[in-house]
Coordinates of C-alpha atoms in Angstrom, one line a residue:
M1 CA 131.7 73.3 91.8
R2 CA 130.0 72.8 95.1
L3 CA 127.5 75.6 94.4
L4 CA 126.7 74.0 91.0
V5 CA 126.1 70.7 92.6
C6 CA 123.7 72.3 95.1
M7 CA 121.7 73.9 92.3
M8 CA 121.5 70.7 90.3
L9 CA 120.3 68.8 93.4
V10 CA 117.5 71.2 94.1
F11 CA 116.2 72.2 90.7
S12 CA 116.8 69.2 88.5
A13 CA 116.4 66.6 91.3
T14 CA 118.4 64.0 89.4
L15 CA 121.3 63.4 91.7
T16 CA 121.6 61.0 94.6
V17 CA 123.3 61.8 97.8
A18 CA 126.1 59.5 96.9
Q19 CA 126.8 61.6 93.8
V20 CA 127.1 64.9 95.7
K21 CA 130.4 65.7 97.4
W22 CA 129.4 67.8 100.4
Q23 CA 131.8 69.3 102.9
G24 CA 131.0 69.9 106.5
K25 CA 127.8 69.1 108.4
I26 CA 124.5 68.0 106.9
P27 CA 122.4 71.2 106.4
P28 CA 119.3 71.5 108.6
K29 CA 116.2 69.8 107.4
C30 CA 114.0 72.1 109.5
E31 CA 114.9 75.8 109.4
F32 CA 112.7 78.9 109.5
R33 CA 113.8 81.1 106.5
A34 CA 111.7 84.3 106.3
A35 CA 111.7 87.8 105.1
W36 CA 109.9 90.9 106.5
I37 CA 107.7 92.6 103.8
A38 CA 107.3 96.1 105.2
T39 CA 104.5 98.3 103.9
V40 CA 104.9 101.5 106.0
S41 CA 106.2 104.2 103.7
N42 CA 106.2 101.6 100.9
I43 CA 109.5 100.1 102.1
D44 CA 108.9 96.8 100.4
F45 CA 105.4 96.7 99.1
P46 CA 103.7 98.1 97.1
S47 CA 106.6 99.9 95.3
R48 CA 104.5 103.1 95.4
K49 CA 101.1 104.4 96.6
G50 CA 98.1 104.0 94.4
L51 CA 99.1 101.2 92.1
L52 CA 96.1 99.6 90.3
A53 CA 95.0 96.3 91.8
D54 CA 96.4 94.2 89.0
S55 CA 99.8 95.8 89.4
Q56 CA 99.7 95.3 93.1
R57 CA 98.9 91.6 92.7
L58 CA 101.6 91.1 90.1
E59 CA 104.2 92.9 92.2
F60 CA 103.4 90.9 95.3
Q61 CA 103.5 87.6 93.4
A62 CA 106.9 88.5 91.9
I63 CA 108.3 89.2 95.4
L64 CA 107.1 85.8 96.6
D65 CA 108.4 84.0 93.5
T66 CA 111.9 85.5 93.9
L67 CA 112.0 84.7 97.7
K68 CA 110.8 81.2 97.0
Q69 CA 113.5 80.6 94.4
C70 CA 116.1 81.7 97.0
G71 CA 115.0 79.1 99.6
I72 CA 112.7 81.3 101.7
N73 CA 109.8 79.4 103.3
A74 CA 107.9 82.1 105.2
V75 CA 106.9 85.8 104.8
V76 CA 106.2 88.3 107.6
V77 CA 103.9 90.9 106.0
Q78 CA 103.0 94.2 107.6
I79 CA 99.2 94.4 107.4
R80 CA 98.6 97.2 109.9
P81 CA 101.4 99.7 109.8
A82 CA 99.8 102.7 111.7
A83 CA 96.2 102.1 112.8
D84 CA 95.3 101.4 109.1
A85 CA 94.8 98.2 107.2
F86 CA 95.8 96.2 104.2
Y87 CA 92.4 94.4 104.5
P88 CA 88.8 95.4 104.8
S89 CA 88.7 96.1 108.5
P90 CA 85.6 96.9 110.6
H91 CA 87.9 99.0 112.9
E92 CA 90.3 100.9 110.7
P93 CA 90.6 102.5 107.3
W94 CA 92.4 101.2 104.3
S95 CA 96.1 102.2 104.3
E96 CA 97.3 105.2 102.4
W97 CA 100.4 103.2 101.5
L98 CA 98.2 100.9 99.5
T99 CA 95.9 103.2 97.6
G100 CA 97.4 106.6 98.1
T101 CA 94.5 107.9 100.2
Q102 CA 93.7 106.7 103.7
G103 CA 90.3 105.1 103.7
K104 CA 90.1 104.5 100.0
A105 CA 89.6 100.9 98.9
P106 CA 91.7 99.3 96.1
E107 CA 90.5 99.8 92.5
P108 CA 89.2 97.4 91.2
Y109 CA 88.2 96.2 94.6
Y110 CA 89.8 93.1 96.1
D111 CA 90.6 91.8 99.5
V112 CA 94.4 92.4 99.6
L113 CA 95.1 90.3 102.7
A114 CA 93.1 87.3 101.4
F115 CA 95.0 87.5 98.2
M116 CA 98.4 87.7 99.9
I117 CA 97.7 84.8 102.1
E118 CA 96.4 82.6 99.2
S119 CA 99.5 83.6 97.1
A120 CA 101.9 82.7 99.9
H121 CA 100.2 79.3 100.6
Q122 CA 100.1 78.4 96.9
R123 CA 103.9 78.7 97.1
N124 CA 104.0 76.7 100.3
L125 CA 105.2 79.8 102.3
E126 CA 103.9 80.5 105.8
F127 CA 102.1 83.8 106.2
H128 CA 102.8 85.7 109.4
A129 CA 100.5 88.8 109.8
W130 CA 102.6 91.6 111.1
F131 CA 100.8 94.2 113.3
N132 CA 102.2 97.4 114.8
P133 CA 100.1 97.4 118.0
Y134 CA 100.6 101.0 119.3
R135 CA 101.7 103.2 116.4
A136 CA 98.8 105.2 115.2
V137 CA 100.1 108.1 113.1
F138 CA 103.5 107.7 111.4
D139 CA 104.1 111.4 110.9
V140 CA 101.7 114.0 112.2
E141 CA 103.1 116.7 109.9
S142 CA 102.4 114.8 106.7
A143 CA 99.5 112.6 107.6
S144 CA 96.1 113.0 105.9
L145 CA 93.8 111.0 108.1
A146 CA 90.5 109.5 107.1
P147 CA 87.4 110.9 108.9
D148 CA 86.9 107.5 110.6
H149 CA 90.5 107.0 111.7
I150 CA 90.6 106.0 115.3
T151 CA 92.7 109.1 116.3
V152 CA 89.8 111.2 115.0
L153 CA 87.1 109.2 116.7
K154 CA 88.9 108.7 120.0
P155 CA 91.5 111.4 120.5
E156 CA 91.6 110.8 124.2
W157 CA 93.2 107.3 123.6
F158 CA 96.4 108.8 122.1
F159 CA 99.5 110.8 123.0
Q160 CA 102.0 112.4 120.6
Y161 CA 105.8 112.0 121.1
G162 CA 108.1 113.4 118.5
K163 CA 106.3 113.4 115.1
K164 CA 104.3 110.3 115.8
K165 CA 101.0 109.5 117.6
Y166 CA 100.7 106.4 119.8
F167 CA 98.0 104.5 121.5
N168 CA 98.2 105.0 125.2
P169 CA 98.9 101.4 126.5
G170 CA 97.8 102.4 130.1
L171 CA 94.1 102.6 129.0
P172 CA 92.1 99.4 129.4
E173 CA 89.9 100.3 126.5
V174 CA 93.0 100.7 124.2
R175 CA 94.2 97.2 125.1
H176 CA 90.8 95.8 124.5
Y177 CA 90.5 97.6 121.1
I178 CA 93.9 96.2 119.9
T179 CA 93.1 92.7 121.1
E180 CA 89.8 92.7 119.3
L181 CA 91.1 94.0 116.0
I182 CA 93.7 91.2 116.0
A183 CA 91.1 88.7 116.9
D184 CA 89.1 89.8 113.9
V185 CA 91.9 88.9 111.6
V186 CA 92.5 85.6 113.3
R187 CA 88.9 84.7 112.9
R188 CA 88.4 85.8 109.3
Y189 CA 91.7 85.0 107.7
D190 CA 93.8 81.9 107.2
I191 CA 97.0 83.3 108.7
D192 CA 99.7 81.1 110.2
A193 CA 100.9 83.6 112.9
V194 CA 100.4 86.9 114.5
H195 CA 103.6 89.0 114.6
F196 CA 104.5 92.1 116.6
D197 CA 107.7 94.1 116.0
D198 CA 109.7 96.2 118.5
Y199 CA 107.3 99.3 118.8
F200 CA 105.6 99.2 122.2
Y201 CA 106.2 102.3 124.2
P202 CA 108.2 104.7 121.9
Y203 CA 111.9 104.8 121.6
H204 CA 113.2 107.8 123.6
I205 CA 114.2 111.0 121.7
P206 CA 117.3 112.9 123.0
N207 CA 116.4 115.9 125.1
E208 CA 112.7 115.1 124.9
P209 CA 111.5 113.5 128.2
F210 CA 108.7 111.0 127.8
C211 CA 106.0 111.8 130.3
A212 CA 102.8 111.8 128.1
D213 CA 101.2 109.1 130.1
S214 CA 101.6 110.6 133.6
A215 CA 97.9 111.4 134.0
T216 CA 96.9 107.9 133.0
F217 CA 99.3 106.5 135.6
R218 CA 97.5 108.5 138.2
Q219 CA 94.1 107.4 136.9
Y220 CA 94.9 103.6 136.6
P221 CA 97.9 102.9 138.9
N222 CA 96.9 99.2 139.4
G223 CA 98.8 99.2 142.7
F224 CA 102.1 100.3 141.2
T225 CA 104.2 103.2 142.6
S226 CA 106.8 103.0 139.8
I227 CA 105.6 104.4 136.5
E228 CA 108.3 102.2 134.7
D229 CA 107.0 99.0 136.3
W230 CA 103.4 100.1 135.6
R231 CA 104.3 100.6 131.9
R232 CA 105.8 97.1 131.7
H233 CA 102.6 95.8 133.3
N234 CA 100.5 97.5 130.7
V235 CA 102.4 95.8 127.9
D236 CA 102.3 92.5 129.7
L237 CA 98.5 92.7 129.9
L238 CA 98.3 93.2 126.1
I239 CA 100.6 90.3 125.3
E240 CA 98.8 88.0 127.6
A241 CA 95.4 89.1 126.3
V242 CA 96.4 88.5 122.7
H243 CA 97.9 85.1 123.6
Q244 CA 94.7 84.1 125.3
K245 CA 92.5 85.4 122.5
I246 CA 94.4 83.5 119.8
L247 CA 94.1 80.3 121.9
S248 CA 90.4 80.8 122.2
I249 CA 89.8 81.3 118.5
K250 CA 92.4 79.2 116.6
P251 CA 94.8 77.6 119.2
K252 CA 97.3 76.5 116.6
V253 CA 97.9 80.0 115.2
K254 CA 101.4 81.1 116.4
F255 CA 102.2 84.4 118.1
G256 CA 105.7 85.9 117.7
I257 CA 107.5 89.0 118.8
S258 CA 110.5 90.7 117.1
P259 CA 112.1 92.9 119.8
F260 CA 115.2 95.2 119.7
A261 CA 118.4 93.1 120.1
V262 CA 119.0 93.7 123.8
W263 CA 116.6 92.9 126.7
R264 CA 118.8 94.4 129.4
N265 CA 122.4 95.2 129.9
R266 CA 124.2 93.2 132.6
K267 CA 125.1 96.3 134.5
D268 CA 121.4 96.8 135.2
D269 CA 120.5 93.2 135.7
K270 CA 122.6 90.1 136.4
A271 CA 120.3 88.2 134.0
G272 CA 121.1 90.6 131.2
S273 CA 123.7 90.4 128.4
A274 CA 127.3 91.6 128.4
T275 CA 126.4 94.6 126.3
S276 CA 126.1 98.4 126.5
A277 CA 123.1 99.0 124.4
G278 CA 121.6 102.5 124.5
Q279 CA 117.9 101.6 124.8
P280 CA 117.3 98.1 126.0
T281 CA 113.8 96.9 125.4
Y282 CA 113.0 96.3 129.1
D283 CA 114.1 99.7 130.3
Y284 CA 113.1 102.0 127.4
L285 CA 110.3 100.3 125.5
Y286 CA 108.9 98.6 128.7
A287 CA 108.7 95.3 126.9
D288 CA 109.7 92.3 129.1
V289 CA 110.1 89.8 126.3
R290 CA 112.1 87.4 128.5
K291 CA 109.1 87.2 130.8
W292 CA 106.7 86.5 127.9
L293 CA 108.9 83.6 126.8
K294 CA 109.2 82.3 130.3
K295 CA 105.4 82.5 130.7
G296 CA 104.8 80.8 127.4
W297 CA 102.7 83.8 126.1
I298 CA 104.6 83.8 122.8
D299 CA 105.6 81.0 120.5
Y300 CA 108.7 82.5 119.0
V301 CA 111.1 85.4 119.4
A302 CA 113.0 87.0 116.6
P303 CA 115.4 89.6 118.2
Q304 CA 116.6 92.2 115.7
L305 CA 120.3 91.5 115.9
Y306 CA 121.3 94.2 113.5
F307 CA 124.9 94.4 114.7
A308 CA 128.1 92.9 113.4
I309 CA 130.2 90.1 115.0
G310 CA 132.7 91.8 117.3
F311 CA 130.8 95.1 117.4
T312 CA 132.0 96.6 120.7
R313 CA 128.7 97.7 122.3
V314 CA 126.4 94.9 121.1
P315 CA 128.4 92.0 119.7
Y316 CA 126.3 89.7 117.5
E317 CA 127.8 86.5 118.9
V318 CA 127.1 87.6 122.5
M319 CA 123.4 88.2 121.7
V320 CA 122.9 84.9 119.9
A321 CA 124.3 83.1 122.9
W322 CA 122.2 85.2 125.3
W323 CA 118.9 84.7 123.5
S324 CA 119.6 81.0 123.1
R325 CA 119.9 80.7 126.9
N326 CA 116.8 82.8 127.5
S327 CA 114.3 81.4 124.9
F328 CA 112.8 79.0 127.5
G329 CA 111.9 76.3 125.0
R330 CA 110.2 78.6 122.5
H331 CA 111.5 79.0 119.0
L332 CA 114.4 81.5 118.4
Y333 CA 114.7 83.1 115.0
I334 CA 117.4 85.7 114.4
G335 CA 116.5 89.0 112.8
Q336 CA 119.2 89.6 110.2
A337 CA 120.2 93.0 108.9
A338 CA 120.1 92.6 105.2
Y339 CA 119.7 96.4 104.9
R340 CA 123.1 97.0 106.5
I341 CA 125.2 94.9 104.1
G342 CA 127.8 97.1 102.5
Q343 CA 126.8 100.2 104.4
D344 CA 129.8 100.7 106.8
S345 CA 133.2 99.4 107.7
L346 CA 132.1 96.2 109.5
W347 CA 129.3 95.5 107.0
K348 CA 131.4 96.0 103.9
N349 CA 132.9 92.6 104.6
P350 CA 131.0 90.2 102.3
S351 CA 131.6 87.4 104.8
E352 CA 129.8 89.2 107.7
L353 CA 126.2 87.9 107.2
P354 CA 127.4 84.5 106.0
N355 CA 129.5 84.2 109.2
Q356 CA 126.5 85.2 111.2
L357 CA 124.5 82.4 109.6
R358 CA 127.3 79.9 110.3
L359 CA 127.2 81.0 113.9
N360 CA 123.4 80.6 114.0
R361 CA 123.6 77.0 112.7
A362 CA 126.3 76.1 115.2
N363 CA 123.8 76.9 118.0
S364 CA 121.1 74.2 118.1
T365 CA 118.7 76.6 119.8
V366 CA 118.5 78.9 116.8
K367 CA 115.8 77.7 114.5
G368 CA 116.2 80.1 111.6
S369 CA 116.3 83.7 110.4
I370 CA 114.1 86.6 109.3
Y371 CA 115.7 89.2 106.9
F372 CA 115.0 92.9 107.0
S373 CA 113.9 93.9 104.6
T374 CA 112.8 92.2 101.5
R375 CA 113.7 95.1 99.2
S376 CA 117.2 95.2 100.7
L377 CA 117.6 91.5 100.3
L378 CA 116.5 91.4 96.7
K379 CA 119.0 94.1 95.7
N380 CA 121.6 91.3 96.4
P381 CA 124.1 93.5 98.2
L382 CA 127.6 91.9 98.1
G383 CA 126.0 88.9 96.5
I384 CA 124.1 87.8 99.6
L385 CA 121.1 86.6 97.7
D386 CA 123.3 84.4 95.6
T387 CA 125.0 83.1 98.7
L388 CA 121.6 82.1 100.2
K389 CA 120.4 80.5 97.0
H390 CA 123.5 78.5 96.1
D391 CA 125.0 77.8 99.5
F392 CA 123.0 78.2 102.7
Y393 CA 119.6 77.5 101.2
C394 CA 120.6 75.2 98.3
T395 CA 118.6 72.4 99.9
P396 CA 115.0 72.7 100.9
A397 CA 113.9 73.1 104.5
L398 CA 110.7 72.4 106.3
I399 CA 109.5 74.9 108.9
P400 CA 110.4 73.6 112.4
P401 CA 107.2 72.2 114.1
M402 CA 106.1 73.6 117.5
P403 CA 105.2 70.5 119.6
W404 CA 103.4 72.6 122.2
K405 CA 101.0 73.8 119.4
D406 CA 100.5 70.4 117.7
R407 CA 102.5 67.2 117.8
V408 CA 100.2 64.8 116.0
P409 CA 101.6 63.8 112.6
P410 CA 99.3 63.2 109.6
R411 CA 98.7 59.8 108.1
P412 CA 101.0 58.7 105.3
P413 CA 100.1 59.2 101.7
K414 CA 98.1 56.4 100.1
N415 CA 98.6 54.3 96.9
L416 CA 101.9 55.7 95.8
T417 CA 102.8 54.5 92.3
V418 CA 105.5 55.3 89.7
T419 CA 105.1 55.2 86.0
S420 CA 107.9 55.7 83.4
S421 CA 108.0 57.1 79.9
D422 CA 110.5 58.5 77.5
T423 CA 110.4 61.9 79.3
G424 CA 111.1 60.5 82.8
I425 CA 109.1 59.2 85.7
T426 CA 106.0 60.3 87.4
L427 CA 105.0 59.7 91.0
T428 CA 101.4 59.8 92.0
W429 CA 99.7 59.3 95.3
Q430 CA 96.5 60.0 97.2
K431 CA 96.0 62.4 100.0
P432 CA 95.5 60.5 103.3
Q433 CA 92.5 60.7 105.5
P434 CA 92.6 63.3 108.4
A435 CA 94.7 62.3 111.4
Q436 CA 93.3 61.8 114.9
D437 CA 93.4 65.6 115.5
K438 CA 91.4 66.1 112.2
D439 CA 94.4 67.8 110.6
T440 CA 94.9 66.9 106.9
A441 CA 98.0 66.8 104.8
A442 CA 98.9 70.3 103.7
Y443 CA 101.9 69.4 101.5
F444 CA 104.1 66.5 100.6
V445 CA 107.9 65.8 100.6
V446 CA 109.5 63.6 97.9
Y447 CA 112.8 62.0 98.6
R448 CA 115.1 60.1 96.3
F449 CA 117.8 57.5 97.2
G450 CA 120.1 55.1 95.5
L451 CA 118.8 51.5 95.3
K452 CA 121.2 50.4 98.0
Q453 CA 120.7 53.5 100.3
R454 CA 118.8 53.5 103.5
L455 CA 115.9 55.9 103.9
A456 CA 117.8 58.8 105.4
L457 CA 114.8 61.1 105.9
Y458 CA 116.8 63.3 108.2
D459 CA 119.0 64.4 105.4
P460 CA 117.6 67.3 103.3
R461 CA 120.0 66.5 100.5
C462 CA 117.7 63.6 99.7
M463 CA 114.7 65.9 99.4
V464 CA 114.0 66.5 95.7
A465 CA 110.6 68.2 96.0
V466 CA 108.2 69.9 98.4
V467 CA 104.8 70.0 96.7
R468 CA 101.2 70.7 97.5
D469 CA 99.9 68.5 94.7
T470 CA 99.7 64.7 94.6
V471 CA 101.8 64.2 91.6
W472 CA 105.5 64.8 90.8
H473 CA 107.4 64.4 87.6
S474 CA 111.2 63.9 87.1
R475 CA 113.1 63.8 83.9
S476 CA 115.4 61.1 85.4
T477 CA 114.9 57.6 84.1
D478 CA 117.5 56.0 86.4
A479 CA 116.4 53.3 88.8
G480 CA 116.2 54.5 92.4
K481 CA 114.1 54.5 95.5
Y482 CA 111.5 57.2 96.1
A483 CA 109.7 58.0 99.4
V484 CA 106.9 60.4 99.9
T485 CA 105.7 61.8 103.3
A486 CA 102.7 63.9 104.2
V487 CA 103.2 67.1 106.3
D488 CA 100.3 68.9 108.0
R489 CA 99.7 72.6 108.3
W490 CA 101.9 72.8 111.5
H491 CA 104.8 70.9 109.9
N492 CA 104.5 67.5 111.5
E493 CA 105.7 64.8 109.1
S494 CA 104.2 61.4 108.5
Q495 CA 105.8 58.1 108.1
P496 CA 107.0 57.5 104.5
V497 CA 105.6 55.4 101.7
Q498 CA 108.2 54.0 99.3
V499 CA 108.4 53.0 95.7
I500 CA 111.1 51.7 93.4
G501 CA 111.4 53.5 90.1
P502 CA 111.1 53.1 87.2
R503 CA 109.6 49.8 88.2
Q504 CA 106.0 50.0 89.3
T505 CA 106.3 47.9 92.5
V506 CA 104.9 49.7 95.6
R507 CA 105.7 48.9 99.2
R508 CA 105.5 50.5 102.5
A509 CA 108.7 51.2 104.4
E510 CA 109.2 52.2 108.0
A511 CA 111.1 55.4 108.6
T512 CA 114.7 55.3 109.5
S513 CA 115.0 59.0 110.1
R514 CA 116.9 60.3 113.1
P515 CA 115.2 62.6 115.6
R516 CA 115.3 66.1 114.2

């Protein structure tokens, strides 16, 4: 019954809070709910290489529509899987996973990235552009490289380890190249964030020592005597350079990293976690994510906590607590292992991921989740998609604002009116003038309350719509109070305007919302 009530509240928008019998705490009003859309090897999109452009577009839109219906409010889309591109790049060829042949443009031609961003924004989904900074060739044995692929043009920039080729992070020209190609996307496209995953220096392969960069260390030691410290410094230089470049171009665009679950084991560092992970990111990938958070070089961290609660070597609950203590005021989103549901003994428990989400919400530092991967999630293993749609995400959520990026709210909507007819009521309003920081309203939130209720704007159960338009229709003809707020691109919310419906009297009300 509780699930049915949730669905009615969100989709029909006819119930007041007083009519809904909720148990437990009020759900979060602001929560990051995202899914990774992986393109490498066609994991998530497109379903196969070489689809015609119309089929690609329909497929991507269908993915977004399904995610949106389940309460997702952001997508993290892999636009550069291996020194190739899902957009017309001046630096790198079109991806083989898009068209079937590296360097071949879509047919009929269209700008895939521009389309994906527009499609996400039309559905009020944030778009995070996911880059793999250092992976250059996914499989050297099966790759068919375009003549202008960077590994062909600049072979001295790369090393091979296992079956993959990687950029050499120790070369200054490599770091400059990667920074500039990311800057190109930030300049030309309306992305909300730049996103890196966990591939920096390569994961170690058993019985295959990694020493491919020894000559580079001798050439550019930068005062280091330890090659491990030198490698970490090289990655630090890239992260800081990307951070500074984004600030210089579009300072409100976010920068996030999704590292492997464990920074360091406590046996190696007293600041580390009580774990026994095999390849901690600091020691093996040479990525000091904790430092980047402390320095403020990144805006969010999304550790890939792909382990079960109570798992001996890396307990999920231990890592949630550790990252919450070490996020240094930046946003913490948890990478959730949708792909593992039902796969082994611990993950065959249908309550595993729901229990993880409950643990996340019990920790005020955790601001949301990202699911890997979209295809796994949409298969609905053990009913997880139903659980999200009808339980955890049955109320809408705004994306948490980042006050260090922007804290100025937009102005309230103007001229809110209500009209009634036999088919229900219609609210209309006007978009406000830009705020002092020149940001305009990107979307609007409609709230509904009983006539005697206070404006509890902190309670998402009162949110009946999140829309980009300036009109909203409800089939309800019951008298009630409606409030509308404006929200800017960076999710700062205005003061509300209020109207009594179905009557056509309009009045301004001060917000009574609690701090969120």
